[in-house]
CSV table of C-alpha atoms and ligand atoms in Angstrom, one decimal:
chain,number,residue,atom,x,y,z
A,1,UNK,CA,-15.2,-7.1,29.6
A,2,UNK,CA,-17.6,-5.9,26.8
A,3,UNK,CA,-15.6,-3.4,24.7
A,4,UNK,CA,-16.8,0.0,24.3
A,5,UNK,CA,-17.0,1.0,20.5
A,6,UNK,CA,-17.9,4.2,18.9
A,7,UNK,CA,-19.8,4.2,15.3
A,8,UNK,CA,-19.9,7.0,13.5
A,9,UNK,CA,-22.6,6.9,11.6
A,10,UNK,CA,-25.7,4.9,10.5
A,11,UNK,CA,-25.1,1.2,9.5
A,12,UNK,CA,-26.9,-1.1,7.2
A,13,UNK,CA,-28.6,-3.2,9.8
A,14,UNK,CA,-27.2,-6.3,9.1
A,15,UNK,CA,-23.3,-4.8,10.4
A,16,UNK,CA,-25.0,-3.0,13.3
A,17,UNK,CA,-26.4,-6.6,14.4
A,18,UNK,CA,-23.3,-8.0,14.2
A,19,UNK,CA,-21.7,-5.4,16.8
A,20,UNK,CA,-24.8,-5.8,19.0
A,21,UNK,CA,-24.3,-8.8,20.6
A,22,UNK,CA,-20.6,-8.4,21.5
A,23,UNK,CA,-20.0,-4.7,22.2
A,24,UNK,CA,-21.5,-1.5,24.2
A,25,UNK,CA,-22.2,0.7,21.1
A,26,UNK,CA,-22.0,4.5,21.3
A,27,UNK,CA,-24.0,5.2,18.1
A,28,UNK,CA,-24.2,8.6,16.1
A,29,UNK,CA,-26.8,6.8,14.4
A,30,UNK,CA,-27.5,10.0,11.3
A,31,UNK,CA,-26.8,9.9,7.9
A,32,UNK,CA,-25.0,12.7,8.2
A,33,UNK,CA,-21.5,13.1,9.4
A,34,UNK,CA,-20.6,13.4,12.8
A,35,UNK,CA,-19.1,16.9,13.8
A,36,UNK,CA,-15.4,16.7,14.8
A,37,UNK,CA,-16.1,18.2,18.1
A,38,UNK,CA,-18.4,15.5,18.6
A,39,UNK,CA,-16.1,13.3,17.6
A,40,UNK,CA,-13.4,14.0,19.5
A,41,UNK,CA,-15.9,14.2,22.9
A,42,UNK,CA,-17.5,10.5,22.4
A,43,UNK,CA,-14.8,8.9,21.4
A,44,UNK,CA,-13.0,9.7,24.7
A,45,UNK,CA,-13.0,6.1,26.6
A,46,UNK,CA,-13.4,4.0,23.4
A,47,UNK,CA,-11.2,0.6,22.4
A,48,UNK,CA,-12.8,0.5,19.1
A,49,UNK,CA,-13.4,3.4,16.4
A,50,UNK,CA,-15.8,2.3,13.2
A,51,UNK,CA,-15.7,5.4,11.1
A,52,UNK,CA,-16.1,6.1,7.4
A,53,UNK,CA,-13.7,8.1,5.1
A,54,UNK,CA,-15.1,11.3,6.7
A,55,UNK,CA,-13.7,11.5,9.8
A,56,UNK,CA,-10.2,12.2,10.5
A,57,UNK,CA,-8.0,9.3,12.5
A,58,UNK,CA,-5.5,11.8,13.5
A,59,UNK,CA,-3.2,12.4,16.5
A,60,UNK,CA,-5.5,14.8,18.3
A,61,UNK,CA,-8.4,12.1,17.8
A,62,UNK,CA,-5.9,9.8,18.9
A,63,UNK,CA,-4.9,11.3,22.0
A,64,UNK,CA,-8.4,11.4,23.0
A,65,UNK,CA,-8.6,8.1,23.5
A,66,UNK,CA,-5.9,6.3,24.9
A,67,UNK,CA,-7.5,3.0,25.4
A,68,UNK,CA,-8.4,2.7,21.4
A,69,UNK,CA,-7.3,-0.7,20.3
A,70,UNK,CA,-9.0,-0.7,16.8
A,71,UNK,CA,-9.9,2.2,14.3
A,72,UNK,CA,-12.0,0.1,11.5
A,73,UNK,CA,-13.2,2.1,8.6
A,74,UNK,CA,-15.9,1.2,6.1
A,75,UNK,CA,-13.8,2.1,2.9
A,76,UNK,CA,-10.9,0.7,1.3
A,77,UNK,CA,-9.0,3.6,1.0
A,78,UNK,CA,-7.4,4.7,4.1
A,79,UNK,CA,-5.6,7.9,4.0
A,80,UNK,CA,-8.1,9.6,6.7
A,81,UNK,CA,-6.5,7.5,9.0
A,82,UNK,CA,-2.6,8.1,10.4
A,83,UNK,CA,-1.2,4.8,10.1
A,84,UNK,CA,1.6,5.7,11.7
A,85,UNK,CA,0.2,7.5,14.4
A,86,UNK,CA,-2.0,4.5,15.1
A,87,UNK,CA,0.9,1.8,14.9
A,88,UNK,CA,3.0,3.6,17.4
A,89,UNK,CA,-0.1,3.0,19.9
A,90,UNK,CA,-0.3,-0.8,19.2
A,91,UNK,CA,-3.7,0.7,17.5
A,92,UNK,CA,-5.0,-1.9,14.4
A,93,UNK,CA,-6.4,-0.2,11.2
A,94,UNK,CA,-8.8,-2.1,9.2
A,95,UNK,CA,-10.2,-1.3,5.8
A,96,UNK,CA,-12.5,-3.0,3.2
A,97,UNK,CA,-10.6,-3.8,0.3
A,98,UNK,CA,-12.2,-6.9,-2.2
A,99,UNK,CA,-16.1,-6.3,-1.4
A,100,UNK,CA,-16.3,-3.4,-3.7
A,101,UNK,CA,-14.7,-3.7,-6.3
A,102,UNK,CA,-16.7,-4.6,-9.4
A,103,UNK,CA,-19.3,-2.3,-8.2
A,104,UNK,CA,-16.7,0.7,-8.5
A,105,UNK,CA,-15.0,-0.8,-11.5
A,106,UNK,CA,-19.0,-0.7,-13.2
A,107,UNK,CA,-19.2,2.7,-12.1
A,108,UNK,CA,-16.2,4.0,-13.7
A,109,UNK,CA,-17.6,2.6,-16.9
A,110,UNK,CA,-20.8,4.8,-15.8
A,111,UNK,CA,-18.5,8.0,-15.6
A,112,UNK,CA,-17.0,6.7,-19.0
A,113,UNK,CA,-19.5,6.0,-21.1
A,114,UNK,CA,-21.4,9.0,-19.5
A,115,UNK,CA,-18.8,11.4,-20.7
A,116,UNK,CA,-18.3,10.1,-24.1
A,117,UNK,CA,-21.6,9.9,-25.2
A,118,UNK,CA,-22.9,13.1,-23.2
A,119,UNK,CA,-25.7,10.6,-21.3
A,120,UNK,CA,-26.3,13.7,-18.9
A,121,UNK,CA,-26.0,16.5,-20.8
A,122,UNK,CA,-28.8,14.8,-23.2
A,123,UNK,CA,-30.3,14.3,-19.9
A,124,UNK,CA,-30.7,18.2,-19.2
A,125,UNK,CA,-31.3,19.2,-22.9
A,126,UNK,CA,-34.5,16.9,-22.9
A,127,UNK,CA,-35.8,17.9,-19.7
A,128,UNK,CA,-35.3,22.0,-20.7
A,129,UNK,CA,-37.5,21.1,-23.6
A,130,UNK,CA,-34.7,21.8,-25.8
A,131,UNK,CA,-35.0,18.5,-27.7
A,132,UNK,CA,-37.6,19.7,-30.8
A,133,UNK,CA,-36.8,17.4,-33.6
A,134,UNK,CA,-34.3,14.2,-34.5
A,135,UNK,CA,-30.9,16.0,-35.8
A,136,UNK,CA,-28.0,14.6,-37.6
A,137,UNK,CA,-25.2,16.6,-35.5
A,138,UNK,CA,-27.3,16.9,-32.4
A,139,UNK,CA,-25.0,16.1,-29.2
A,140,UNK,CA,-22.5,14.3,-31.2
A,141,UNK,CA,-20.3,12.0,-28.7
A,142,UNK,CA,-16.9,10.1,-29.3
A,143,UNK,CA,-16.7,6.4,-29.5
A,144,UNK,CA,-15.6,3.9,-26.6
A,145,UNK,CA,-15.4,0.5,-29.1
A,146,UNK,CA,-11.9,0.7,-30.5
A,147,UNK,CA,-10.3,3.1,-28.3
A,148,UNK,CA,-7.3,3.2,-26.3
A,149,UNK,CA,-8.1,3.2,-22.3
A,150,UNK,CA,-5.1,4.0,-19.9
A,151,UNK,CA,-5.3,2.5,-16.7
A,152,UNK,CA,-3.6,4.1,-13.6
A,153,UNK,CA,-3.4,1.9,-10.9
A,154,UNK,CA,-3.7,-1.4,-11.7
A,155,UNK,CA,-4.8,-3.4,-8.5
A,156,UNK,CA,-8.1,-5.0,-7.8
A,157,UNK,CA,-10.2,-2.1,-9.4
A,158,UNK,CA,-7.8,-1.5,-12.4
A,159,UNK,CA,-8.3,-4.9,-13.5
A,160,UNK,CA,-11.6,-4.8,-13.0
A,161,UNK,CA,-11.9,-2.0,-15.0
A,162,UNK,CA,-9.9,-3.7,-17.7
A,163,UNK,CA,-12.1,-6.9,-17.8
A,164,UNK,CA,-14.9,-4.7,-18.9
A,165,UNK,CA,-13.1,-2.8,-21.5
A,166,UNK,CA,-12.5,-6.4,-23.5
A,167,UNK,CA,-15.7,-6.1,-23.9
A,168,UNK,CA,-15.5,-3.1,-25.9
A,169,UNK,CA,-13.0,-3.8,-28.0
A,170,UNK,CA,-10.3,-1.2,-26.3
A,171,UNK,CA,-6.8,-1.5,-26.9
A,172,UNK,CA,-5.5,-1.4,-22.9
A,173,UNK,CA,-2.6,0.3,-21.3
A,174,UNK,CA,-1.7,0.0,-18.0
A,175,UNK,CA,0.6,1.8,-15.6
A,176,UNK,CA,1.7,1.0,-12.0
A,177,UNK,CA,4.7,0.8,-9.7
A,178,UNK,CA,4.8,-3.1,-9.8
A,179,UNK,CA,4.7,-4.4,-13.6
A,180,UNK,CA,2.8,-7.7,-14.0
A,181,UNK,CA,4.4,-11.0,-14.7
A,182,UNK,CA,3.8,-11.9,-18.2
A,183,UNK,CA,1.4,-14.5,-17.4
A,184,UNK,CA,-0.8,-11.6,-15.7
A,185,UNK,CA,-0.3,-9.3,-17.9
A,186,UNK,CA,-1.6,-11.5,-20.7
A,187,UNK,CA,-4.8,-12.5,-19.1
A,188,UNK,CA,-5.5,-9.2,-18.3
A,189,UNK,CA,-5.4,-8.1,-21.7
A,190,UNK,CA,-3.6,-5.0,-20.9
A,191,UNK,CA,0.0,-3.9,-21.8
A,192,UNK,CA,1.6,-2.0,-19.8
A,193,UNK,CA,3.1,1.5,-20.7
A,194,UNK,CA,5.3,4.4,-19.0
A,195,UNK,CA,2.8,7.0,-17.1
A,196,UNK,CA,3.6,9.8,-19.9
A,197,UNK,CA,3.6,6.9,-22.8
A,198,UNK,CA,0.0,6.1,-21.1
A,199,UNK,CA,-1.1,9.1,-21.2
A,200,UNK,CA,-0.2,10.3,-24.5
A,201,UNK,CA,-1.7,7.3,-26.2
A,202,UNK,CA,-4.8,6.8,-24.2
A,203,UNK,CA,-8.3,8.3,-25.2
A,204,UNK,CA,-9.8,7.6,-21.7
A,205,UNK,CA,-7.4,7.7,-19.1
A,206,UNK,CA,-9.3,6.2,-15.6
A,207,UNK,CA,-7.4,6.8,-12.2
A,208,UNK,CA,-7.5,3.6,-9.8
A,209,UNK,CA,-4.5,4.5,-7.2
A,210,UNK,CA,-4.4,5.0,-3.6
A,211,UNK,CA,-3.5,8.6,-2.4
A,212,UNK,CA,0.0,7.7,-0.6
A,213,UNK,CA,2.2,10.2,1.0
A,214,UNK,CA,3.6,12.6,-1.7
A,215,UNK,CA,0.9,11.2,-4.2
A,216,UNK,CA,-1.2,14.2,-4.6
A,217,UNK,CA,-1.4,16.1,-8.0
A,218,UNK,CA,-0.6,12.8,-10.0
A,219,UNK,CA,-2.4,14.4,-12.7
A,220,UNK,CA,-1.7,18.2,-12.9
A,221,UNK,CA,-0.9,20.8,-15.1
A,222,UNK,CA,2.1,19.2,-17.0
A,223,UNK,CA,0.5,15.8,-17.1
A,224,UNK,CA,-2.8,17.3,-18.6
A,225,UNK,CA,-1.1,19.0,-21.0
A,226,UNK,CA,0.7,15.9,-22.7
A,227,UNK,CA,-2.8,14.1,-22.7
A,228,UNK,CA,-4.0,13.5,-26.1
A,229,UNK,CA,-6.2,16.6,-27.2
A,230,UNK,CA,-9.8,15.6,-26.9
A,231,UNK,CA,-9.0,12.7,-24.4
A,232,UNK,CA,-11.1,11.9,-21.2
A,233,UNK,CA,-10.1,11.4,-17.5
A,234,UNK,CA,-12.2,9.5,-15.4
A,235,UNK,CA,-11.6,9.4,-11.5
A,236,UNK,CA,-13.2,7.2,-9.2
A,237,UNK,CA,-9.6,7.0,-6.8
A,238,UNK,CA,-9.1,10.3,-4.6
A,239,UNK,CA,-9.4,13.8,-5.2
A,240,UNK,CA,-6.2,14.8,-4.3
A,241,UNK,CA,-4.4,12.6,-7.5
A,242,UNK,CA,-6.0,15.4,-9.7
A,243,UNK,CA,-5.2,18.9,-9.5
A,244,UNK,CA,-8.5,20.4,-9.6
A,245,UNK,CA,-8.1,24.0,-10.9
A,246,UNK,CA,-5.7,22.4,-13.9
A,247,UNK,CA,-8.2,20.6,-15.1
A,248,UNK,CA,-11.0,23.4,-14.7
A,249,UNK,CA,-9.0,25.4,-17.6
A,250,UNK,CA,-8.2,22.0,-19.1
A,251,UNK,CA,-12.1,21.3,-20.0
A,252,UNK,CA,-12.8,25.0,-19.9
A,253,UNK,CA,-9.9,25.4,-22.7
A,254,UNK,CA,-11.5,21.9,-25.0
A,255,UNK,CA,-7.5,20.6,-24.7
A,256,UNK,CA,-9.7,17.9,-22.8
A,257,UNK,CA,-12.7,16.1,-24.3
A,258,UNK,CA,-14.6,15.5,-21.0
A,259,UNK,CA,-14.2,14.8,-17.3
A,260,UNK,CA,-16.0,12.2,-15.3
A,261,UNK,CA,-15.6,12.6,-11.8
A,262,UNK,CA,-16.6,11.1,-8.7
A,263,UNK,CA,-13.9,12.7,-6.1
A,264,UNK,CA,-12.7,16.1,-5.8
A,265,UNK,CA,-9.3,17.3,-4.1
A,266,UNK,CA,-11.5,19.4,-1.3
A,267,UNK,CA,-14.2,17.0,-0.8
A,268,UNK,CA,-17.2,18.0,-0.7
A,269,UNK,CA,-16.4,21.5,-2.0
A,270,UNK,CA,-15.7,21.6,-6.0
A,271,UNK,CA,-12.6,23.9,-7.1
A,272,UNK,CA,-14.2,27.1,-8.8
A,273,UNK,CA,-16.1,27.0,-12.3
A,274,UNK,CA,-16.1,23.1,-11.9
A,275,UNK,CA,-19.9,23.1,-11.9
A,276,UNK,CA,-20.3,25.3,-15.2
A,277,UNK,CA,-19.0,22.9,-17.2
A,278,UNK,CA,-21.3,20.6,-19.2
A,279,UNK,CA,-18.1,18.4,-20.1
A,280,UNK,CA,-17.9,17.6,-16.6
A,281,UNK,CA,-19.7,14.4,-15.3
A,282,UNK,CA,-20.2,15.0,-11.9
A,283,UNK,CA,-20.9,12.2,-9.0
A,284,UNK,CA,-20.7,12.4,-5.1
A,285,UNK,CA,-18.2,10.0,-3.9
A,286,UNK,CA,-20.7,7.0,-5.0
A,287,UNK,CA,-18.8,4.3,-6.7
A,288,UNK,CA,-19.2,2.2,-4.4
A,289,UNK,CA,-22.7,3.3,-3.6
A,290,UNK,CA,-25.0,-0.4,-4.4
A,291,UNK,CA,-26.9,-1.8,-1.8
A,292,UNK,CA,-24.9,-5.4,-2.0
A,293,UNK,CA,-21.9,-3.6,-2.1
A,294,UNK,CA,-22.3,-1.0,1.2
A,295,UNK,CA,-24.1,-3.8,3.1
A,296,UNK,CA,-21.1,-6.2,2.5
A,297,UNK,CA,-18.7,-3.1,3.6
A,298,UNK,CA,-20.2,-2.1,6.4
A,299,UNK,CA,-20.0,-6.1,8.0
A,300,UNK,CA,-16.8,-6.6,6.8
A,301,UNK,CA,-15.7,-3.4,9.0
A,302,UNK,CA,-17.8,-4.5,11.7
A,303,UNK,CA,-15.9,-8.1,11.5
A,304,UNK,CA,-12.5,-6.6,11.6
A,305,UNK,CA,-13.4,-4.6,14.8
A,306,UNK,CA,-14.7,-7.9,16.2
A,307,UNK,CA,-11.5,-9.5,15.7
A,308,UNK,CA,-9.9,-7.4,17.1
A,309,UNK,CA,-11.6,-6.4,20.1
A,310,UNK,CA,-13.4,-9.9,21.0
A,311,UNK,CA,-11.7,-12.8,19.2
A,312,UNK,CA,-8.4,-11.5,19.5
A,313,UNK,CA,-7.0,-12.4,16.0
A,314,UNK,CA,-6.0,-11.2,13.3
A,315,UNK,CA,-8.4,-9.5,10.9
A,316,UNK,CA,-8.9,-10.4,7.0
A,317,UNK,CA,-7.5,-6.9,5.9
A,318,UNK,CA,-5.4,-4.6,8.4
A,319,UNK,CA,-4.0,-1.6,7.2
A,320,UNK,CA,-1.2,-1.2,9.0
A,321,UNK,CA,2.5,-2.0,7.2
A,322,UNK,CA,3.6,-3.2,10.3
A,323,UNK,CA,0.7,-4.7,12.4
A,324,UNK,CA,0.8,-4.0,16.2
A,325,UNK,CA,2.4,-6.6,18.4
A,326,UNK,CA,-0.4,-7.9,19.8
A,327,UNK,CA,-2.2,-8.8,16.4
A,328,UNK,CA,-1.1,-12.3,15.7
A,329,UNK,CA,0.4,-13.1,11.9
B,401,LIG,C1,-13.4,3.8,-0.5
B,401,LIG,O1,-13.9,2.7,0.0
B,401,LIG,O2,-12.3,4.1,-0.2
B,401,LIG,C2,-14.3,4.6,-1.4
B,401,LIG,O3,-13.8,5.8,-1.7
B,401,LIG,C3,-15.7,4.6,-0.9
B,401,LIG,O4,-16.2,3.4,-1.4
């Protein structure tokens, strides 16, 4: 029997032709995202869900769709999806962990270097006609060569991250919950330090950790406040790590140097006065956002729900901590 799939919104062409063949495709095919009550309506009758970070795997979605055998979203972060929910209904999860991240490790560096050497601001000052005449003190930046970066998160993308700041000469601190071996932790360059060591010492801290249960607010008031004054926090992770409003009056206050952001704890909405602030680099959820990189996504997702649903095996990269029984190991 063909499998029914829902996809919720417009694919590169190359993952939509890879579903064609094998499935009968209910396609919200828009570049915008689908409304929930749509959502819940068409995915009613589905076995597989292909969805982006937008749209809420919940119980309520779930419930909907009793026959759902795969929920495969085009994003390697997961936490729009209820794992558990899903694995109590034999339900697979698949994400795309691997295919993007250099892109989003070069884009972190974007936000970085951005913020330090006030790429944008320059950007708006030219363009208001404000730029009259070469000046010694004019939109004066801070150095990236020689500085301390503190890594959060040091997976995939953390390393990543850390590869390119060899390049620049940065001395490079690391934090996680699982310390390298030594023989890692040489090649990567980086040493690791506490989270309050990391962020006392670090000039740029960059935030590369998944949003787990509990993991919200990672960075809030206190943490801020123990950053070195001046310092710069770059998040291309979740939202939710940062405490939003803390780190308005952090920037607003100058106890931080600069902010580049690409997620926001209320996605798409911005907490208050986050806008104003020109030491605020400001990027929609794009990190990941290349052509290569959301093309190689998108088929990856569309191979995991194939797996599933049509070749019955396991996929490359399944989500769930215990797989459902009928997913062989
Ligand atoms: C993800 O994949 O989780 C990103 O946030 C979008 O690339």
């Amino acid at each position: 029997m063909t499998p029914k799939i829902l996809i919720t919104r417009r694919l590169p062409e190359k993952a939509f032709e890879l579903l064609k063949p094998h499935c009968e495709i209910d396609y919200y095919d828009r570049e915008t995202a689908i409304p929930r009550r749509e959502l819940l309506k068409r995915v009613a009758g589905k076995e597989g869900l292909l969805c982006l970070l937008t749209e809420k795997v919940d119980p309520e979605l779930l419930s909907r769709a009793p026959g759902l055998k795969a929920v495969s979203t085009v994003s390697v972060g997961f936490d729009h999806v209820d794992l558990g929910a899903c694995s109590e209904r034999g339900i697979v999860v698949t994400h795309t962990p691997g295919v993007l991240t250099e892109t989003t490790a070069d884009f972190a560096w974007a936000l970085l270097l951005s913020c330090a050497r006030r790429v944008v601001e320059g950007d708006r000052f030219l363009r208001a006609g404000r730029y009259k005449a070469w000046g010694l003190t004019m939109l004066l930046g801070s150095d990236v060569h020689g500085k301390t970066l503190g890594i959060v998160g040091f997976g995939r993308i953390g390393r990543a991250v850390a590869r390119r700041a060899k390049g620049f000469g940065m001395n490079i601190l690391y934090y996680d919950h699982r310390r390298l071996d030594a023989v890692a932790e040489r090649e990567s360059g980086a040493s690791f330090a506490s989270f309050p060591d990391l962020l006392r010492r670090s000039d740029f801290v960059t935030l590369h950790a998944a949003l787990e249960a509990g993991g919200a607010h990672l960075i809030g008031e206190k943490e801020l406040s123990i950053m070195k004054p001046g310092s710069f926090l770059i998040n291309t992770a979740r939202g939710p790590l940062v405490d939003e409003k803390a780190l308005v009056r952090a920037l607003q206050s100058g106890r931080l140097g600069g902010a580049g952001l690409d997620v926001y704890e209320k996605e798409p909405r911005l907490a208050p006065g986050l806008s104003k602030l020109p030491n605020a680099v400001l990027a929609p959820h794009i990190a990941s956002a290349s052509v290569e990189t959301r093309t190689k996504m998108a088929a990856l997702a569309a191979e995991g729900l194939l797996d599933v649903l049509v070749y019955h095996r396991r996929p490359a990269h399944v989500a769930n901590p215990q797989p459902p029984a009928p997913i062989p190991s």
